[in-house]
Tab-separated table of C-alpha atoms in Angstrom:
chain	number	residue	atom	x	y	z
A	1395	UNK	CA	-8.437	1.417	-27.138
A	1396	UNK	CA	-10.440	-0.224	-24.385
A	1397	UNK	CA	-11.086	1.298	-20.967
A	1398	UNK	CA	-11.279	-2.078	-19.290
A	1399	UNK	CA	-8.861	-2.972	-16.549
A	1400	UNK	CA	-5.771	-5.028	-17.315
A	1401	UNK	CA	-5.261	-8.439	-15.735
A	1402	UNK	CA	-2.172	-10.421	-14.852
A	1403	UNK	CA	-1.451	-14.068	-15.645
A	1404	UNK	CA	-2.832	-15.012	-12.225
A	1405	UNK	CA	-6.198	-13.259	-12.660
A	1406	UNK	CA	-8.280	-16.460	-12.650
A	1407	UNK	CA	-6.632	-17.569	-9.414
A	1408	UNK	CA	-7.136	-14.143	-7.828
A	1409	UNK	CA	-10.790	-14.060	-8.892
A	1410	UNK	CA	-11.392	-17.405	-7.210
A	1411	UNK	CA	-9.493	-16.706	-3.998
A	1412	UNK	CA	-9.428	-12.957	-3.415
A	1413	UNK	CA	-11.292	-9.632	-3.495
A	1414	UNK	CA	-10.451	-7.821	-6.737
A	1415	UNK	CA	-10.212	-4.039	-6.949
A	1416	UNK	CA	-9.074	-1.576	-9.627
A	1417	UNK	CA	-5.497	-0.371	-9.088
A	1418	UNK	CA	-3.427	1.736	-11.497
A	1419	UNK	CA	-5.501	0.469	-14.414
A	1420	UNK	CA	-5.292	-3.167	-13.310
A	1421	UNK	CA	-7.718	-5.557	-11.634
A	1422	UNK	CA	-5.777	-6.781	-8.626
A	1423	UNK	CA	-6.525	-8.563	-5.347
A	1424	UNK	CA	-6.631	-6.210	-2.370
A	1425	UNK	CA	-6.791	-9.210	-0.006
A	1426	UNK	CA	-7.227	-12.969	0.034
A	1427	UNK	CA	-8.238	-13.391	3.668
A	1428	UNK	CA	-7.645	-10.442	6.002
A	1429	UNK	CA	-5.133	-7.648	5.300
A	1430	UNK	CA	-3.823	-7.760	8.861
A	1431	UNK	CA	-3.336	-11.549	8.809
A	1432	UNK	CA	-1.494	-11.332	5.498
A	1433	UNK	CA	0.637	-8.509	6.872
A	1434	UNK	CA	1.541	-10.526	9.959
A	1435	UNK	CA	2.374	-13.577	7.829
A	1436	UNK	CA	5.034	-11.514	6.036
A	1437	UNK	CA	6.490	-10.206	9.293
A	1438	UNK	CA	6.491	-13.632	10.983
A	1439	UNK	CA	6.718	-16.246	8.248
A	1440	UNK	CA	6.410	-15.687	4.492
A	1441	UNK	CA	3.920	-14.091	2.115
A	1442	UNK	CA	3.739	-14.034	-1.676
A	1443	UNK	CA	2.509	-11.210	-3.908
A	1444	UNK	CA	1.640	-11.024	-7.601
A	1445	UNK	CA	3.518	-7.928	-8.802
A	1446	UNK	CA	3.148	-8.607	-12.538
A	1447	UNK	CA	1.336	-5.257	-12.886
A	1448	UNK	CA	4.724	-3.568	-12.467
A	1449	UNK	CA	6.668	-2.904	-15.669
A	1450	UNK	CA	9.827	-4.658	-16.863
A	1451	UNK	CA	12.093	-3.171	-19.529
A	1452	UNK	CA	15.236	-4.789	-20.918
A	1453	UNK	CA	17.921	-2.287	-21.882
A	1454	UNK	CA	20.903	-3.641	-23.786
A	1455	UNK	CA	23.706	-2.608	-26.106
A	1456	UNK	CA	27.261	-1.270	-26.048
A	1457	UNK	CA	26.146	2.116	-24.725
A	1458	UNK	CA	23.657	0.766	-22.173
A	1459	UNK	CA	25.530	1.840	-19.008
A	1460	UNK	CA	26.294	5.301	-20.405
A	1461	UNK	CA	22.682	5.771	-21.479
A	1462	UNK	CA	21.293	4.578	-18.162
A	1463	UNK	CA	23.497	7.075	-16.313
A	1464	UNK	CA	21.835	9.926	-18.194
A	1465	UNK	CA	18.394	8.886	-16.970
A	1466	UNK	CA	18.958	7.482	-13.465
A	1467	UNK	CA	20.448	8.986	-10.320
A	1468	UNK	CA	22.399	6.129	-8.732
A	1469	UNK	CA	25.883	5.153	-9.911
A	1470	UNK	CA	25.361	2.764	-12.839
A	1471	UNK	CA	29.089	2.071	-13.239
A	1472	UNK	CA	29.131	0.525	-9.747
A	1473	UNK	CA	26.825	-2.293	-10.927
A	1474	UNK	CA	28.680	-5.543	-11.450
A	1475	UNK	CA	27.076	-8.367	-13.393
A	1476	UNK	CA	24.239	-9.805	-11.208
A	1477	UNK	CA	24.169	-6.587	-9.186
A	1478	UNK	CA	21.159	-4.330	-8.575
A	1479	UNK	CA	20.452	-0.886	-7.206
A	1480	UNK	CA	17.505	1.243	-6.100
A	1481	UNK	CA	17.444	4.441	-8.131
A	1482	UNK	CA	15.235	7.225	-9.465
A	1483	UNK	CA	14.487	8.663	-12.886
A	1484	UNK	CA	14.087	12.438	-12.845
A	1485	UNK	CA	12.568	15.183	-14.958
A	1486	UNK	CA	14.517	18.327	-15.842
A	1487	UNK	CA	13.396	20.095	-12.661
A	1488	UNK	CA	14.707	17.318	-10.437
A	1489	UNK	CA	11.236	15.931	-9.769
A	1490	UNK	CA	10.668	12.188	-9.916
A	1491	UNK	CA	9.329	10.416	-13.002
A	1492	UNK	CA	9.581	7.135	-11.082
A	1493	UNK	CA	11.566	5.149	-8.560
A	1494	UNK	CA	12.842	1.792	-9.772
A	1495	UNK	CA	15.147	-1.154	-9.366
A	1496	UNK	CA	17.921	-1.494	-11.919
A	1497	UNK	CA	19.602	-4.901	-12.308
A	1498	UNK	CA	22.632	-5.723	-14.405
A	1499	UNK	CA	22.257	-9.241	-15.800
A	1500	UNK	CA	24.907	-9.232	-18.522
A	1501	UNK	CA	27.924	-7.330	-19.787
A	1502	UNK	CA	25.680	-4.715	-21.378
A	1503	UNK	CA	22.273	-6.030	-20.376
A	1504	UNK	CA	20.089	-4.381	-17.741
A	1505	UNK	CA	16.566	-4.853	-16.420
A	1506	UNK	CA	14.544	-1.811	-15.325
A	1507	UNK	CA	11.652	-2.683	-12.991
A	1508	UNK	CA	9.238	0.167	-12.483
A	1509	UNK	CA	5.815	0.997	-11.046
A	1510	UNK	CA	2.505	-0.059	-12.555
A	1511	UNK	CA	1.264	3.545	-12.858
A	1512	UNK	CA	4.240	4.773	-14.755
A	1513	UNK	CA	4.739	2.168	-17.472
A	1514	UNK	CA	3.671	4.200	-20.527
A	1515	UNK	CA	5.364	7.364	-19.236
A	1516	UNK	CA	8.672	5.598	-18.608
A	1517	UNK	CA	8.535	3.652	-21.856
A	1518	UNK	CA	8.076	6.899	-23.812
A	1519	UNK	CA	10.855	8.554	-21.827
A	1520	UNK	CA	13.263	5.684	-22.487
A	1521	UNK	CA	12.459	5.564	-26.180
A	1522	UNK	CA	12.986	9.303	-26.537
A	1523	UNK	CA	16.170	9.599	-24.485
A	1524	UNK	CA	17.837	6.484	-25.960
A	1525	UNK	CA	17.612	7.685	-29.569
A	1526	UNK	CA	21.191	8.911	-29.753
A	1527	UNK	CA	22.693	5.907	-27.999
A	1528	UNK	CA	23.592	2.482	-29.321
A	1529	UNK	CA	21.039	0.707	-27.103
A	1530	UNK	CA	17.898	-1.339	-27.455
A	1531	UNK	CA	14.894	-0.794	-25.163
A	1532	UNK	CA	12.419	-3.675	-25.002
A	1533	UNK	CA	9.216	-3.744	-23.011
A	1534	UNK	CA	8.973	-7.321	-21.729
A	1535	UNK	CA	6.268	-6.598	-19.173
A	1536	UNK	CA	3.740	-8.981	-20.742
A	1537	UNK	CA	5.951	-12.021	-21.232
A	1538	UNK	CA	7.722	-11.917	-17.875
A	1539	UNK	CA	5.483	-12.305	-14.841
A	1540	UNK	CA	6.592	-11.294	-11.370
A	1541	UNK	CA	6.083	-12.752	-7.904
A	1542	UNK	CA	7.454	-11.326	-4.646
A	1543	UNK	CA	8.300	-13.734	-1.820
A	1544	UNK	CA	8.851	-11.867	1.443
A	1545	UNK	CA	9.380	-12.676	5.108
A	1546	UNK	CA	11.862	-14.254	7.539
A	1547	UNK	CA	11.110	-17.693	6.017
A	1548	UNK	CA	11.223	-16.481	2.392
A	1549	UNK	CA	14.810	-17.512	1.680
A	1550	UNK	CA	14.228	-20.953	3.183
A	1551	UNK	CA	11.193	-21.426	0.930
A	1552	UNK	CA	13.088	-20.173	-2.132
A	1553	UNK	CA	16.016	-22.485	-1.334
A	1554	UNK	CA	13.602	-25.403	-1.156
A	1555	UNK	CA	12.156	-24.456	-4.569
A	1556	UNK	CA	15.650	-24.009	-6.044
A	1557	UNK	CA	17.105	-27.182	-4.573
A	1558	UNK	CA	20.048	-25.132	-3.292
A	1559	UNK	CA	20.816	-22.411	-0.751
A	1560	UNK	CA	19.851	-19.038	-2.207
A	1561	UNK	CA	20.615	-17.084	0.964
A	1562	UNK	CA	24.189	-16.781	-0.310
A	1563	UNK	CA	22.993	-14.355	-2.987
A	1564	UNK	CA	23.704	-10.888	-1.585
A	1565	UNK	CA	21.045	-8.207	-1.134
A	1566	UNK	CA	20.184	-6.399	-4.385
A	1567	UNK	CA	21.652	-9.159	-6.536
A	1568	UNK	CA	19.805	-10.662	-9.510
A	1569	UNK	CA	20.670	-14.249	-10.409
A	1570	UNK	CA	19.231	-16.705	-12.878
A	1571	UNK	CA	17.791	-19.639	-10.928
A	1572	UNK	CA	15.423	-22.480	-11.729
A	1573	UNK	CA	12.621	-22.636	-9.179
A	1574	UNK	CA	10.336	-25.671	-9.424
A	1575	UNK	CA	11.343	-25.898	-13.080
A	1576	UNK	CA	10.717	-22.194	-13.836
A	1577	UNK	CA	13.633	-20.040	-14.963
A	1578	UNK	CA	13.588	-16.829	-12.954
A	1579	UNK	CA	15.765	-13.892	-12.124
A	1580	UNK	CA	15.838	-14.127	-8.337
A	1581	UNK	CA	16.285	-10.502	-7.237
A	1582	UNK	CA	17.158	-10.072	-3.567
A	1583	UNK	CA	14.974	-7.026	-3.128
A	1584	UNK	CA	11.512	-6.205	-1.881
A	1585	UNK	CA	9.014	-3.645	-0.683
A	1586	UNK	CA	8.250	-4.924	2.806
A	1587	UNK	CA	11.425	-4.454	4.850
A	1588	UNK	CA	11.737	-8.220	5.273
A	1589	UNK	CA	14.219	-10.591	3.612
A	1590	UNK	CA	13.215	-12.352	0.450
A	1591	UNK	CA	13.175	-11.813	-3.266
A	1592	UNK	CA	11.272	-10.536	-6.248
A	1593	UNK	CA	11.108	-13.196	-8.951
A	1594	UNK	CA	11.085	-12.239	-12.615
A	1595	UNK	CA	9.483	-15.344	-14.082
A	1596	UNK	CA	10.760	-15.796	-17.631
A	1597	UNK	CA	8.900	-17.519	-20.463
A	1598	UNK	CA	5.396	-16.777	-19.285
A	1599	UNK	CA	3.817	-15.259	-22.414
A	1600	UNK	CA	0.416	-13.678	-21.885
A	1601	UNK	CA	-1.553	-16.495	-23.505
A	1602	UNK	CA	-3.350	-19.590	-22.196
A	1603	UNK	CA	-0.163	-21.628	-21.902
A	1604	UNK	CA	1.775	-18.867	-20.170
A	1605	UNK	CA	-1.054	-18.152	-17.750
A	1606	UNK	CA	-1.326	-21.851	-16.865
A	1607	UNK	CA	2.427	-21.958	-16.251
A	1608	UNK	CA	2.301	-18.909	-13.999
A	1609	UNK	CA	-0.657	-20.216	-12.002
A	1610	UNK	CA	0.989	-23.632	-11.611
A	1611	UNK	CA	4.136	-21.937	-10.295
A	1612	UNK	CA	2.155	-19.757	-7.857
A	1613	UNK	CA	0.303	-22.817	-6.564
A	1614	UNK	CA	3.541	-24.759	-6.247
A	1615	UNK	CA	5.069	-21.963	-4.161
A	1616	UNK	CA	2.017	-22.080	-1.873
A	1617	UNK	CA	2.214	-25.871	-1.619
A	1618	UNK	CA	5.951	-25.971	-0.865
A	1619	UNK	CA	5.516	-23.030	1.470
A	1620	UNK	CA	2.903	-24.698	3.674
A	1621	UNK	CA	5.532	-25.931	6.142
A	1622	UNK	CA	6.752	-22.329	6.499
A	1623	UNK	CA	3.298	-20.859	7.031
A	1624	UNK	CA	3.046	-19.145	3.615
A	1625	UNK	CA	0.075	-16.894	2.804
A	1626	UNK	CA	-0.950	-15.288	-0.489
A	1627	UNK	CA	-1.048	-11.504	0.060
A	1628	UNK	CA	-2.832	-8.670	-1.732
A	1629	UNK	CA	-2.375	-4.941	-2.265
A	1630	UNK	CA	-3.751	-4.080	1.159
A	1631	UNK	CA	-0.950	-5.863	2.989
A	1632	UNK	CA	1.586	-4.637	0.432
A	1633	UNK	CA	0.729	-1.066	1.362
A	1634	UNK	CA	0.640	-1.540	5.139
A	1635	UNK	CA	3.973	-3.406	5.004
A	1636	UNK	CA	5.804	-0.798	2.926
A	1637	UNK	CA	4.408	1.975	5.143
A	1638	UNK	CA	5.699	0.299	8.315
A	1639	UNK	CA	9.090	0.058	6.590
A	1640	UNK	CA	8.970	3.737	5.640
A	1641	UNK	CA	9.126	3.128	1.883
A	1642	UNK	CA	7.794	5.709	-0.548
A	1643	UNK	CA	4.861	5.100	-2.879
A	1644	UNK	CA	4.527	6.928	-6.212
A	1645	UNK	CA	1.633	9.329	-6.189
A	1646	UNK	CA	1.918	9.708	-2.424
A	1647	UNK	CA	5.472	10.432	-1.223
A	1648	UNK	CA	7.050	10.893	-4.636
A	1649	UNK	CA	5.850	12.536	-7.824
A	1650	UNK	CA	6.917	14.902	-10.588
A	1651	UNK	CA	7.084	17.799	-8.090
A	1652	UNK	CA	9.222	16.108	-5.462
A	1653	UNK	CA	12.977	15.545	-5.547
A	1654	UNK	CA	14.604	12.448	-4.048
A	1655	UNK	CA	16.351	14.716	-1.528
A	1656	UNK	CA	13.031	16.107	-0.348
A	1657	UNK	CA	11.701	12.523	-0.209
A	1658	UNK	CA	14.698	11.528	1.921
A	1659	UNK	CA	15.753	8.728	-0.443
A	1660	UNK	CA	19.229	10.211	-0.962
A	1661	UNK	CA	20.726	6.734	-1.020
A	1662	UNK	CA	19.292	6.495	-4.550
A	1663	UNK	CA	21.224	9.621	-5.576
A	1664	UNK	CA	24.938	9.902	-6.364
A	1665	UNK	CA	26.890	12.905	-7.586
A	1666	UNK	CA	30.254	11.461	-8.644
A	1667	UNK	CA	28.807	10.084	-11.849
A	1668	UNK	CA	29.557	10.640	-15.500
A	1669	UNK	CA	27.660	11.718	-17.524
A	1670	UNK	CA	25.361	13.784	-15.293
A	1671	UNK	CA	21.749	12.593	-15.324
A	1672	UNK	CA	18.727	14.674	-16.183
A	1673	UNK	CA	17.797	16.684	-13.065
A	1674	UNK	CA	21.359	16.624	-11.645
A	1675	UNK	CA	21.643	20.353	-11.010
A	1676	UNK	CA	18.456	20.610	-8.970
A	1677	UNK	CA	19.279	17.579	-6.834
A	1678	UNK	CA	22.769	18.957	-6.271
A	1679	UNK	CA	21.272	22.234	-5.122
A	1680	UNK	CA	18.747	20.463	-2.872
A	1681	UNK	CA	21.414	18.336	-1.266
A	1682	UNK	CA	24.406	20.663	-1.028
A	1683	UNK	CA	22.760	24.068	-0.777
A	1684	UNK	CA	19.683	22.841	1.108
A	1685	UNK	CA	17.227	24.508	-1.247
A	1686	UNK	CA	14.585	21.873	-0.587
A	1687	UNK	CA	10.999	23.143	-0.435
A	1688	UNK	CA	9.744	20.424	1.907
A	1689	UNK	CA	10.979	17.382	3.792
A	1690	UNK	CA	9.501	13.958	4.609
A	1691	UNK	CA	8.756	12.929	8.191
A	1692	UNK	CA	7.200	9.954	9.946
A	1693	UNK	CA	4.346	10.196	12.432
A	1694	UNK	CA	3.037	7.866	15.079
A	1695	UNK	CA	-0.324	8.669	16.629
A	1696	UNK	CA	-0.518	9.445	20.326
A	1697	UNK	CA	-4.272	10.008	20.321
A	1698	UNK	CA	-6.654	7.567	18.659
A	1699	UNK	CA	-7.201	7.944	14.936
A	1700	UNK	CA	-5.758	7.108	11.548
A	1701	UNK	CA	-3.974	9.794	9.514
A	1702	UNK	CA	-4.700	9.598	5.773
A	1703	UNK	CA	-3.430	11.250	2.607
A	1704	UNK	CA	-4.020	15.049	2.476
A	1705	UNK	CA	-4.924	15.470	6.167
A	1706	UNK	CA	-3.323	18.748	7.331
A	1707	UNK	CA	-0.615	18.846	9.995
A	1708	UNK	CA	-0.373	21.597	12.573
A	1709	UNK	CA	2.485	22.563	14.844
A	1710	UNK	CA	2.012	25.232	17.506
A	1711	UNK	CA	-1.274	26.143	15.887
A	1712	UNK	CA	0.082	26.688	12.371
A	1713	UNK	CA	-0.276	24.367	9.392
A	1714	UNK	CA	3.159	23.075	8.433
A	1715	UNK	CA	2.350	20.333	5.972
A	1716	UNK	CA	0.154	17.363	5.185
A	1717	UNK	CA	-0.016	13.578	5.394
A	1718	UNK	CA	0.897	11.566	2.280
A	1719	UNK	CA	0.077	8.039	3.501
A	1720	UNK	CA	-1.316	6.553	6.709
A	1721	UNK	CA	-2.591	3.281	8.105
A	1722	UNK	CA	-3.326	1.436	11.327
A	1723	UNK	CA	-0.096	-0.504	11.807
A	1724	UNK	CA	-0.979	-4.159	12.435
A	1725	UNK	CA	2.278	-4.619	14.349
A	1726	UNK	CA	2.194	-1.451	16.453
A	1727	UNK	CA	-1.617	-1.332	16.688
A	1728	UNK	CA	-1.341	2.423	16.367
A	1729	UNK	CA	-1.882	4.845	13.498
A	1730	UNK	CA	1.313	5.604	11.569
A	1731	UNK	CA	1.907	7.963	8.681
A	1732	UNK	CA	4.361	9.581	6.306
A	1733	UNK	CA	4.030	13.293	5.689
A	1734	UNK	CA	5.736	16.356	4.254
A	1735	UNK	CA	6.405	19.505	6.229
A	1736	UNK	CA	8.149	22.788	5.501
A	1737	UNK	CA	11.905	22.539	6.195
A	1738	UNK	CA	13.166	23.529	9.672
A	1739	UNK	CA	9.766	23.352	11.376
A	1740	UNK	CA	9.817	20.136	13.432
A	1741	UNK	CA	12.285	17.522	14.602
A	1742	UNK	CA	12.061	13.965	15.941
A	1743	UNK	CA	9.857	13.660	19.058
A	1744	UNK	CA	8.029	16.959	18.468
A	1745	UNK	CA	4.262	16.667	18.954
A	1746	UNK	CA	2.075	17.783	16.053
A	1747	UNK	CA	-1.657	17.695	15.478
A	1748	UNK	CA	-3.270	15.832	12.608
A	1749	UNK	CA	-6.570	17.278	11.384
A	1750	UNK	CA	-8.606	14.080	11.060
A	1751	UNK	CA	-11.838	15.280	9.475
A	1752	UNK	CA	-12.102	18.198	11.867
A	1753	UNK	CA	-10.793	16.327	14.908
A	1754	UNK	CA	-7.314	17.509	15.980
A	1755	UNK	CA	-5.367	14.484	17.160
A	1756	UNK	CA	-1.833	14.419	18.529
A	1757	UNK	CA	1.014	12.544	16.870
A	1758	UNK	CA	4.734	12.304	17.534
A	1759	UNK	CA	7.311	13.001	14.812
A	1760	UNK	CA	9.417	9.908	14.312
A	1761	UNK	CA	11.725	8.213	11.855
A	1762	UNK	CA	11.317	4.896	10.059
A	1763	UNK	CA	11.077	1.966	9.988
A	1764	UNK	CA	8.221	2.182	12.442
A	1765	UNK	CA	8.694	-1.367	13.731
A	1766	UNK	CA	11.442	-2.391	16.157
A	1767	UNK	CA	14.395	-3.304	13.902
A	1768	UNK	CA	15.610	-5.915	16.364
A	1769	UNK	CA	12.336	-7.833	16.198
A	1770	UNK	CA	11.234	-7.277	12.593
A	1771	UNK	CA	12.741	-6.577	9.204
A	1772	UNK	CA	15.720	-7.943	7.372
A	1773	UNK	CA	18.124	-6.804	10.098
A	1774	UNK	CA	16.202	-8.523	12.905
A	1775	UNK	CA	18.124	-10.344	15.578
A	1776	UNK	CA	16.767	-13.841	15.091
B	1468	UNK	CA	-17.977	-12.094	6.087
B	1469	UNK	CA	-21.108	-13.818	4.785
B	1470	UNK	CA	-21.897	-14.078	1.105
B	1471	UNK	CA	-25.549	-13.376	1.745
B	1472	UNK	CA	-26.432	-9.946	3.016
B	1473	UNK	CA	-28.086	-9.936	6.427
B	1474	UNK	CA	-30.971	-7.478	6.907
B	1475	UNK	CA	-32.990	-8.455	10.011
B	1476	UNK	CA	-36.701	-7.836	9.563
B	1477	UNK	CA	-37.319	-6.091	12.865
B	1478	UNK	CA	-34.938	-3.197	12.121
B	1479	UNK	CA	-35.231	0.053	10.224
B	1480	UNK	CA	-32.442	1.242	7.905
B	1481	UNK	CA	-30.961	4.483	6.579
B	1482	UNK	CA	-29.515	4.979	3.096
B	1483	UNK	CA	-26.227	5.748	4.865
B	1484	UNK	CA	-26.169	2.100	5.954
B	1485	UNK	CA	-27.099	2.474	9.598
B	1486	UNK	CA	-29.750	0.345	11.343
B	1487	UNK	CA	-32.163	1.369	14.085
B	1488	UNK	CA	-33.802	-0.823	16.758
B	1489	UNK	CA	-36.442	0.666	19.049
B	1490	UNK	CA	-36.171	-0.650	22.622
B	1491	UNK	CA	-38.799	1.032	24.715
B	1492	UNK	CA	-37.965	4.718	25.037
B	1493	UNK	CA	-34.472	4.473	23.602
B	1494	UNK	CA	-33.190	3.454	20.159
B	1495	UNK	CA	-30.081	1.416	19.419
B	1496	UNK	CA	-28.025	2.329	16.339
B	1497	UNK	CA	-25.307	0.532	14.429
B	1498	UNK	CA	-23.978	-0.015	10.915
B	1499	UNK	CA	-25.332	-2.702	8.620
B	1500	UNK	CA	-23.843	-5.949	7.392
B	1501	UNK	CA	-23.439	-4.287	3.974
B	1502	UNK	CA	-21.426	-1.454	5.550
B	1503	UNK	CA	-19.144	-3.675	7.626
B	1504	UNK	CA	-18.556	-5.924	4.615
B	1505	UNK	CA	-17.629	-2.972	2.399
B	1506	UNK	CA	-15.261	-1.575	5.000
B	1507	UNK	CA	-13.843	-5.008	5.760
B	1508	UNK	CA	-11.065	-4.996	8.400
B	1509	UNK	CA	-12.376	-2.414	10.877
B	1510	UNK	CA	-9.481	-1.127	12.963
B	1511	UNK	CA	-10.970	1.837	14.788
B	1512	UNK	CA	-14.403	3.154	15.767
B	1513	UNK	CA	-15.136	6.471	17.401
B	1514	UNK	CA	-18.537	7.760	18.449
B	1515	UNK	CA	-19.453	11.075	20.049
B	1516	UNK	CA	-19.708	10.722	23.820
B	1517	UNK	CA	-22.756	10.164	25.997
B	1518	UNK	CA	-24.544	13.445	26.625
B	1519	UNK	CA	-24.072	14.749	23.085
B	1520	UNK	CA	-27.279	16.099	21.574
B	1521	UNK	CA	-27.630	15.366	17.861
B	1522	UNK	CA	-29.889	16.532	15.075
B	1523	UNK	CA	-31.146	14.098	12.435
B	1524	UNK	CA	-28.304	13.081	10.060
B	1525	UNK	CA	-25.673	14.872	12.129
B	1526	UNK	CA	-22.200	13.404	11.945
B	1527	UNK	CA	-21.510	11.546	15.152
B	1528	UNK	CA	-18.552	9.289	14.594
B	1529	UNK	CA	-15.959	7.653	12.412
B	1530	UNK	CA	-15.317	4.056	11.385
B	1531	UNK	CA	-11.859	3.295	10.043
B	1532	UNK	CA	-10.768	0.126	8.291
B	1533	UNK	CA	-7.480	-0.883	6.705
B	1534	UNK	CA	-8.496	0.625	3.352
B	1535	UNK	CA	-11.295	3.067	4.124
B	1536	UNK	CA	-12.570	5.787	6.414
B	1537	UNK	CA	-16.298	6.385	6.840
B	1538	UNK	CA	-18.292	8.912	8.857
B	1539	UNK	CA	-21.323	7.827	10.886
B	1540	UNK	CA	-24.468	9.958	10.658
B	1541	UNK	CA	-27.272	9.489	13.161
B	1542	UNK	CA	-30.593	8.630	11.508
B	1543	UNK	CA	-32.351	9.556	14.771
B	1544	UNK	CA	-32.174	12.942	16.520
B	1545	UNK	CA	-31.740	12.984	20.298
B	1546	UNK	CA	-29.266	12.637	23.130
B	1547	UNK	CA	-26.663	9.866	23.218
B	1548	UNK	CA	-27.206	7.958	26.460
B	1549	UNK	CA	-24.662	5.187	25.964
B	1550	UNK	CA	-21.793	4.283	23.650
B	1551	UNK	CA	-20.751	0.628	23.210
B	1552	UNK	CA	-17.722	0.219	25.523
B	1553	UNK	CA	-16.302	-2.679	23.426
B	1554	UNK	CA	-15.542	-0.419	20.470
B	1555	UNK	CA	-12.308	1.016	21.778
B	1556	UNK	CA	-10.466	-2.252	22.432
B	1557	UNK	CA	-12.305	-4.565	20.037
B	1558	UNK	CA	-13.413	-2.629	16.940
B	1559	UNK	CA	-13.571	-5.928	15.045
B	1560	UNK	CA	-16.817	-6.714	16.914
B	1561	UNK	CA	-18.532	-4.480	14.343
B	1562	UNK	CA	-17.377	-6.819	11.559
B	1563	UNK	CA	-18.243	-9.949	13.523
B	1564	UNK	CA	-21.630	-8.937	14.919
B	1565	UNK	CA	-22.897	-5.716	13.279
B	1566	UNK	CA	-26.492	-6.040	14.542
B	1567	UNK	CA	-25.841	-7.430	18.013
B	1568	UNK	CA	-22.549	-7.092	19.932
B	1569	UNK	CA	-21.313	-4.469	17.434
B	1570	UNK	CA	-23.953	-1.832	18.256
B	1571	UNK	CA	-22.553	1.700	18.272
B	1572	UNK	CA	-24.761	3.901	20.447
B	1573	UNK	CA	-28.068	4.252	22.285
B	1574	UNK	CA	-30.093	7.437	21.830
B	1575	UNK	CA	-33.026	8.964	23.683
B	1576	UNK	CA	-34.959	10.190	20.636
B	1577	UNK	CA	-36.409	13.702	20.385
B	1578	UNK	CA	-38.253	13.289	17.082
B	1579	UNK	CA	-38.762	9.571	16.663
B	1580	UNK	CA	-41.872	9.304	14.485
B	1581	UNK	CA	-40.683	11.920	12.049
B	1582	UNK	CA	-37.203	10.387	11.830
B	1583	UNK	CA	-38.582	6.833	11.431
B	1584	UNK	CA	-40.655	7.988	8.460
B	1585	UNK	CA	-37.406	8.724	6.570
B	1586	UNK	CA	-36.103	5.199	7.024
B	1587	UNK	CA	-36.476	1.988	5.029
B	1588	UNK	CA	-37.761	-1.364	6.219
B	1589	UNK	CA	-35.674	-4.515	5.676
B	1590	UNK	CA	-37.121	-5.211	2.244
B	1591	UNK	CA	-36.712	-1.590	1.126
B	1592	UNK	CA	-33.112	-1.468	2.324
B	1593	UNK	CA	-32.230	-4.729	0.558
B	1594	UNK	CA	-33.684	-3.346	-2.676
B	1595	UNK	CA	-31.763	-0.108	-2.179
B	1596	UNK	CA	-28.469	-1.941	-1.634
B	1597	UNK	CA	-29.024	-4.149	-4.671
B	1598	UNK	CA	-29.524	-1.040	-6.792
B	1599	UNK	CA	-26.130	0.434	-5.863
């Protein structure tokens, strides 16, 4: 068992064009040019990301929907063919094993797309919990690469590559499309707040031929995207974009000790489901009886400074919580953060202090997304 | 960001990646090309204000970039007489011109010879960086 970092199909391209860093056991580009420029390209035009380090499981069989309902919190029965949903997979205490996208691509065929960190954990969990069901769980992470195309011009670029209008595909849908000769599931989802898709690129085995195919596709997207102002984007921009949108990141806002109710991602949780999923009782209690132990808030700095993970938060002189993620927002040009506080301590517009390495700096409690929804994001008024 | 590391000969360097330039009876301090390149997109710089009296290696500021946060420690003891006014509105000047327009602060030294003896010359600093 080697300790070396894993690489995606596009590694050679990333090595030539970007700055590589270790991330969740993978060697990935943190940037290609400048994180802020890449970030702005996604908000104003279109950016592409290699997300092959995420994990992709195919779950199929006559009992697939029933099985999936026992291990995920959203309503699986509501998924029509080509539909998708954001959902969570919980432990017995209602804490989060992972957040994920679940797509239904056939009568009894589903794709589970999950975080890089949590691949082995989720694979073991699925194998164990599916034993008594008539289902098949296949890890197709290696042979299916993944590219995210995000931004106000993303759908125009994807339509050009498809030779047809893909903007008709509704949000969260997953449809089989040929893009520049590559069969892909075009999933109308993303992690930036902007319109676009995450492409599951089929038939890219992790060998020389598959890597060449993936690189050729990536380069073709960049070539066809030139007229739209496309930029290749790394992990740095991926994080600043998701933070501005208020999206959670595993290991920061969500983990085994945090419920989706505490994380304020209740839209991933449904209660009128059958059978009940693992962790149901705790989430029910958190939601209906308000037994949460903490709650997520957003912060925007008033004073100068950047809040970062683990920095304490004070309100009226008392520590009430800590920061989970923070960054200088390239759009707002101000520090923004996500944090957890004890329930019933602060509300929107309250002023708290962030302990930035011994300097106490003021921030305002706010909600997300942090950007103006009329100017940025999928709901922008164009 | 240049591929070749810049380490001007006339400066002295600390192992915490600050540079020192003696200009008459004050010294100018900043962070090195190696430091700005490691931090990359610098978004925020804060230095203790003029009038602050510092001991050698005291923490006197913070440099934030998109992916990192780094304290600044003064290699020279003394009183801060001036802080670069460009830092607040244009922190990127530290990336663009770390040894010139991106200077951080000017200090009236209280212990110059002793502090200088702890520092490296350009060649020594380059060797140190290459060993990291």
